[in-house]
Tab-separated table of C-alpha atoms in Angstrom:
chain	number	residue	atom	x	y	z
A	13	GLY	CA	205.847	105.611	49.990
A	14	GLN	CA	203.370	102.812	49.624
A	15	ASN	CA	203.136	100.462	46.681
A	16	ILE	CA	201.366	97.177	46.015
A	17	ASP	CA	202.034	94.929	43.020
A	18	GLN	CA	200.046	91.968	41.796
A	19	PRO	CA	199.657	90.337	38.371
A	20	THR	CA	197.004	91.837	36.132
A	21	GLU	CA	195.489	88.632	34.849
A	22	MET	CA	195.652	84.874	35.399
A	23	THR	CA	193.914	81.910	33.813
A	24	ALA	CA	193.364	78.479	35.348
A	25	THR	CA	191.272	75.384	34.789
A	26	GLU	CA	188.302	74.253	36.839
A	27	GLY	CA	189.442	71.919	39.630
A	28	ALA	CA	193.011	73.208	39.594
A	29	ILE	CA	194.981	75.226	42.171
A	30	VAL	CA	196.059	78.814	41.545
A	31	GLN	CA	198.344	81.117	43.518
A	32	ILE	CA	197.997	84.889	43.250
A	33	ASN	CA	201.026	86.795	44.491
A	34	CYS	CA	201.177	90.240	46.030
A	35	THR	CA	204.246	92.267	46.964
A	36	TYR	CA	204.061	95.470	48.942
A	37	GLN	CA	206.120	98.336	50.256
A	38	THR	CA	204.599	100.332	53.048
A	39	SER	CA	205.466	102.418	56.059
A	40	GLY	CA	203.553	101.206	59.094
A	41	PHE	CA	202.001	97.785	58.494
A	42	ASN	CA	198.810	96.730	60.228
A	43	GLY	CA	197.647	93.742	58.258
A	44	LEU	CA	197.201	92.436	54.740
A	45	PHE	CA	193.761	91.720	53.324
A	46	TRP	CA	192.482	89.853	50.310
A	47	TYR	CA	189.129	90.734	48.753
A	48	GLN	CA	187.149	89.115	45.957
A	49	GLN	CA	185.299	91.309	43.509
A	50	HIS	CA	182.944	89.941	40.878
A	51	ALA	CA	182.314	92.126	37.860
A	52	GLY	CA	179.904	94.929	38.684
A	53	GLU	CA	179.839	94.128	42.381
A	54	ALA	CA	181.488	95.458	45.527
A	55	PRO	CA	184.590	93.794	47.025
A	56	THR	CA	183.953	91.152	49.683
A	57	PHE	CA	186.408	90.135	52.404
A	58	LEU	CA	188.274	86.856	51.941
A	59	SER	CA	191.193	86.772	54.353
A	60	TYR	CA	193.421	88.668	56.748
A	61	ASN	CA	197.053	88.184	57.771
A	62	VAL	CA	198.947	90.246	60.306
A	63	LEU	CA	201.521	87.659	61.445
A	64	ASP	CA	203.818	85.596	59.239
A	65	GLY	CA	202.452	82.290	58.105
A	66	LEU	CA	199.522	80.620	56.472
A	67	GLU	CA	195.852	81.206	57.227
A	68	GLU	CA	193.477	78.598	55.854
A	69	LYS	CA	189.783	79.050	55.300
A	70	GLY	CA	188.126	76.304	53.325
A	71	ARG	CA	189.299	76.325	49.712
A	72	PHE	CA	191.111	79.629	50.251
A	73	SER	CA	194.445	80.135	52.030
A	74	SER	CA	196.560	83.234	52.436
A	75	PHE	CA	200.237	83.505	53.319
A	76	LEU	CA	202.261	86.428	54.621
A	77	SER	CA	205.983	87.152	54.964
A	78	ARG	CA	206.421	90.584	56.516
A	79	SER	CA	210.213	90.580	56.116
A	80	LYS	CA	209.853	90.018	52.372
A	81	GLY	CA	206.806	92.234	51.907
A	82	TYR	CA	205.083	89.309	50.228
A	83	SER	CA	201.746	87.584	50.358
A	84	TYR	CA	199.868	85.091	48.260
A	85	LEU	CA	196.307	83.874	47.990
A	86	LEU	CA	195.903	80.191	47.201
A	87	LEU	CA	192.659	78.954	45.705
A	88	LYS	CA	192.118	75.188	45.582
A	89	GLU	CA	189.576	73.099	43.672
A	90	LEU	CA	188.766	76.022	41.422
A	91	GLN	CA	185.152	76.526	40.450
A	92	MET	CA	183.692	78.610	37.659
A	93	LYS	CA	182.238	80.987	40.247
A	94	ASP	CA	185.796	81.840	41.354
A	95	SER	CA	186.206	83.876	38.161
A	96	ALA	CA	186.594	87.360	39.614
A	97	SER	CA	189.151	90.006	40.480
A	98	TYR	CA	191.220	89.452	43.613
A	99	LEU	CA	192.392	92.561	45.413
A	100	CYS	CA	195.368	92.689	47.757
A	101	ALA	CA	195.234	95.521	50.303
A	102	VAL	CA	197.519	96.670	53.082
A	103	ARG	CA	196.209	98.500	56.139
A	104	ALA	CA	198.372	101.273	57.558
A	105	SER	CA	199.168	101.117	61.247
A	106	ARG	CA	198.439	104.652	62.363
A	107	THR	CA	195.424	105.692	60.319
A	108	TYR	CA	193.949	102.259	59.466
A	109	LYS	CA	193.953	103.419	55.865
A	110	TYR	CA	193.737	100.684	53.218
A	111	ILE	CA	196.000	100.748	50.169
A	112	PHE	CA	194.786	98.527	47.338
A	113	GLY	CA	196.635	96.887	44.495
A	114	THR	CA	195.186	97.053	40.994
A	115	GLY	CA	193.677	93.592	41.371
A	116	THR	CA	194.264	90.285	39.591
A	117	ARG	CA	191.554	89.203	37.201
A	118	LEU	CA	191.211	85.424	37.399
A	119	LYS	CA	189.508	83.486	34.635
A	120	VAL	CA	188.508	79.914	35.394
A	121	LEU	CA	188.053	77.803	32.283
A	122	ALA	CA	185.984	74.626	32.005
B	16	GLU	CA	172.547	92.935	60.311
B	17	ALA	CA	172.003	95.453	57.517
B	18	GLY	CA	174.960	96.176	55.278
B	19	VAL	CA	176.346	99.443	53.965
B	20	ALA	CA	173.706	101.281	51.945
B	21	GLN	CA	174.462	103.608	49.045
B	22	SER	CA	172.365	105.631	46.668
B	23	PRO	CA	171.894	106.169	43.852
B	24	ARG	CA	173.170	102.974	42.247
B	25	TYR	CA	173.646	104.601	38.856
B	26	LYS	CA	174.014	108.176	37.720
B	27	ILE	CA	174.593	109.707	34.303
B	28	ILE	CA	175.442	113.395	34.065
B	29	GLU	CA	177.073	115.759	31.634
B	30	LYS	CA	180.453	117.308	32.305
B	31	ARG	CA	180.392	120.434	34.435
B	32	GLN	CA	177.233	119.282	36.208
B	33	SER	CA	177.117	118.459	39.920
B	34	VAL	CA	176.346	115.146	41.561
B	35	ALA	CA	176.018	113.838	45.117
B	36	PHE	CA	176.264	110.353	46.544
B	37	TRP	CA	174.905	109.143	49.855
B	38	CYS	CA	176.187	106.423	52.182
B	39	ASN	CA	174.735	104.885	55.340
B	40	PRO	CA	177.305	102.672	57.118
B	41	ILE	CA	176.689	99.588	59.219
B	42	SER	CA	175.235	100.562	62.582
B	43	GLY	CA	177.943	101.197	65.148
B	44	HIS	CA	180.776	101.495	62.632
B	45	ALA	CA	182.841	104.544	63.489
B	46	THR	CA	185.114	104.541	60.432
B	47	LEU	CA	183.767	105.393	56.986
B	48	TYR	CA	185.692	105.346	53.702
B	49	TRP	CA	184.922	106.694	50.238
B	50	TYR	CA	186.767	105.089	47.342
B	51	GLN	CA	186.928	105.765	43.632
B	52	GLN	CA	187.331	102.690	41.452
B	53	ILE	CA	188.073	103.236	37.787
B	54	LEU	CA	187.419	100.272	35.512
B	55	GLY	CA	190.257	97.755	35.671
B	56	GLN	CA	191.875	99.314	38.736
B	57	GLY	CA	191.760	98.793	42.474
B	58	PRO	CA	189.824	101.132	44.760
B	59	LYS	CA	191.561	104.428	45.511
B	60	LEU	CA	190.845	106.043	48.855
B	61	LEU	CA	189.339	109.512	48.525
B	62	ILE	CA	188.525	110.261	52.143
B	63	GLN	CA	188.406	108.478	55.486
B	64	PHE	CA	186.300	109.578	58.457
B	65	GLN	CA	186.603	108.521	62.071
B	66	ASN	CA	183.208	109.419	63.537
B	67	ASN	CA	182.683	112.867	61.991
B	68	GLY	CA	186.359	113.831	61.802
B	69	VAL	CA	188.557	113.487	58.716
B	70	VAL	CA	191.487	111.083	59.130
B	71	ASP	CA	192.840	111.151	55.575
B	72	ASP	CA	191.796	113.154	52.523
B	73	SER	CA	195.184	113.364	50.836
B	74	GLN	CA	193.886	111.990	47.518
B	75	LEU	CA	190.639	113.929	47.410
B	76	PRO	CA	190.649	116.503	44.561
B	77	LYS	CA	189.503	119.283	46.809
B	78	ASP	CA	188.920	121.769	43.995
B	79	ARG	CA	185.913	119.726	42.878
B	80	PHE	CA	185.213	116.993	45.446
B	81	SER	CA	183.811	117.480	48.930
B	82	ALA	CA	182.555	115.118	51.584
B	83	GLU	CA	180.921	115.375	54.942
B	84	ARG	CA	179.773	113.057	57.673
B	85	LEU	CA	177.353	114.855	59.902
B	86	LYS	CA	176.681	113.359	63.342
B	87	GLY	CA	179.183	110.592	62.644
B	88	VAL	CA	176.717	108.375	60.763
B	89	ASP	CA	175.584	109.059	57.177
B	90	SER	CA	177.947	110.617	54.689
B	91	THR	CA	177.654	112.436	51.374
B	92	LEU	CA	180.259	112.833	48.640
B	93	LYS	CA	179.813	115.625	46.125
B	94	ILE	CA	181.471	116.414	42.814
B	95	GLN	CA	181.129	119.940	41.465
B	96	PRO	CA	181.787	120.359	38.568
B	97	ALA	CA	182.214	116.865	37.148
B	98	LYS	CA	184.826	116.005	34.531
B	99	LEU	CA	184.923	113.132	32.073
B	100	GLU	CA	187.680	111.428	34.079
B	101	ASP	CA	185.390	111.220	37.105
B	102	SER	CA	183.522	108.356	35.435
B	103	ALA	CA	184.011	105.508	37.896
B	104	VAL	CA	182.340	103.487	40.619
B	105	TYR	CA	182.229	105.259	43.962
B	106	LEU	CA	182.364	102.801	46.823
B	107	CYS	CA	181.555	103.495	50.433
B	108	ALA	CA	182.899	101.187	53.149
B	109	SER	CA	182.708	101.128	56.938
B	110	SER	CA	184.498	99.397	59.784
B	111	LEU	CA	184.511	99.289	63.565
B	112	ILE	CA	187.150	101.166	65.502
B	113	TYR	CA	190.217	98.959	65.407
B	114	SER	CA	191.483	97.812	68.763
B	115	GLY	CA	194.025	95.277	69.951
B	116	THR	CA	194.395	92.270	67.695
B	117	SER	CA	190.954	92.538	66.166
B	118	THR	CA	190.656	91.222	62.646
B	119	ASP	CA	188.155	93.961	61.933
B	120	THR	CA	187.854	94.587	58.251
B	121	GLN	CA	185.899	97.027	56.161
B	122	TYR	CA	182.564	96.213	54.572
B	123	PHE	CA	181.638	97.707	51.225
B	124	GLY	CA	178.376	99.046	49.933
B	125	PRO	CA	177.141	98.187	46.418
B	126	GLY	CA	178.653	101.357	44.950
B	127	THR	CA	177.402	104.120	42.672
B	128	ARG	CA	178.346	103.857	39.022
B	129	LEU	CA	178.880	107.376	37.663
B	130	THR	CA	179.057	108.118	33.960
B	131	VAL	CA	180.084	111.620	32.904
B	132	LEU	CA	179.276	112.459	29.274
């Protein structure tokens, strides 16, 4: 079967660093994606990992360990506008189907 | 480049009524997805099309939900009859055909917020 776990909620302070973890179990892996979703809006693409290691994109970085079924999204220099839900999704290798976690709601406090 | 278009943006109906949602994907995107997102949860795939063929509809409640993608472009999702638990946001997404080591991802439309009373 396929299963994705991530924390439901996290709180951090403006200017700080926060790490959002995601663990997954899947048959046929074809990449792990992170999306940001502000309340009432559609998800937007943040990052993609298919090989082990760290991908950095500005204030956002994403890490993947395929052997451990583990990923994290690292957000640096937090800003108030980073308050949103962060969705971890795995893409299946044969069908290119995306399986989403329940999302982590991040609150950034002043 | 125009994004994924969806309509309507909001819909309120009573239970047992019917409703239809429309999606126009990004031009040239062969893969189209319909998701249901209940408040506080992640998107759940209802159906995935590759051109006008169905790739996955394993989580589509086929006794009440139907979807089609004529000519491999626009798509409609219908619910008939609606139940209270169908209240959710219905998201449409599209992506190119994946090939090689492409980092192709899916792009989401703004969604349709359905309220069933």
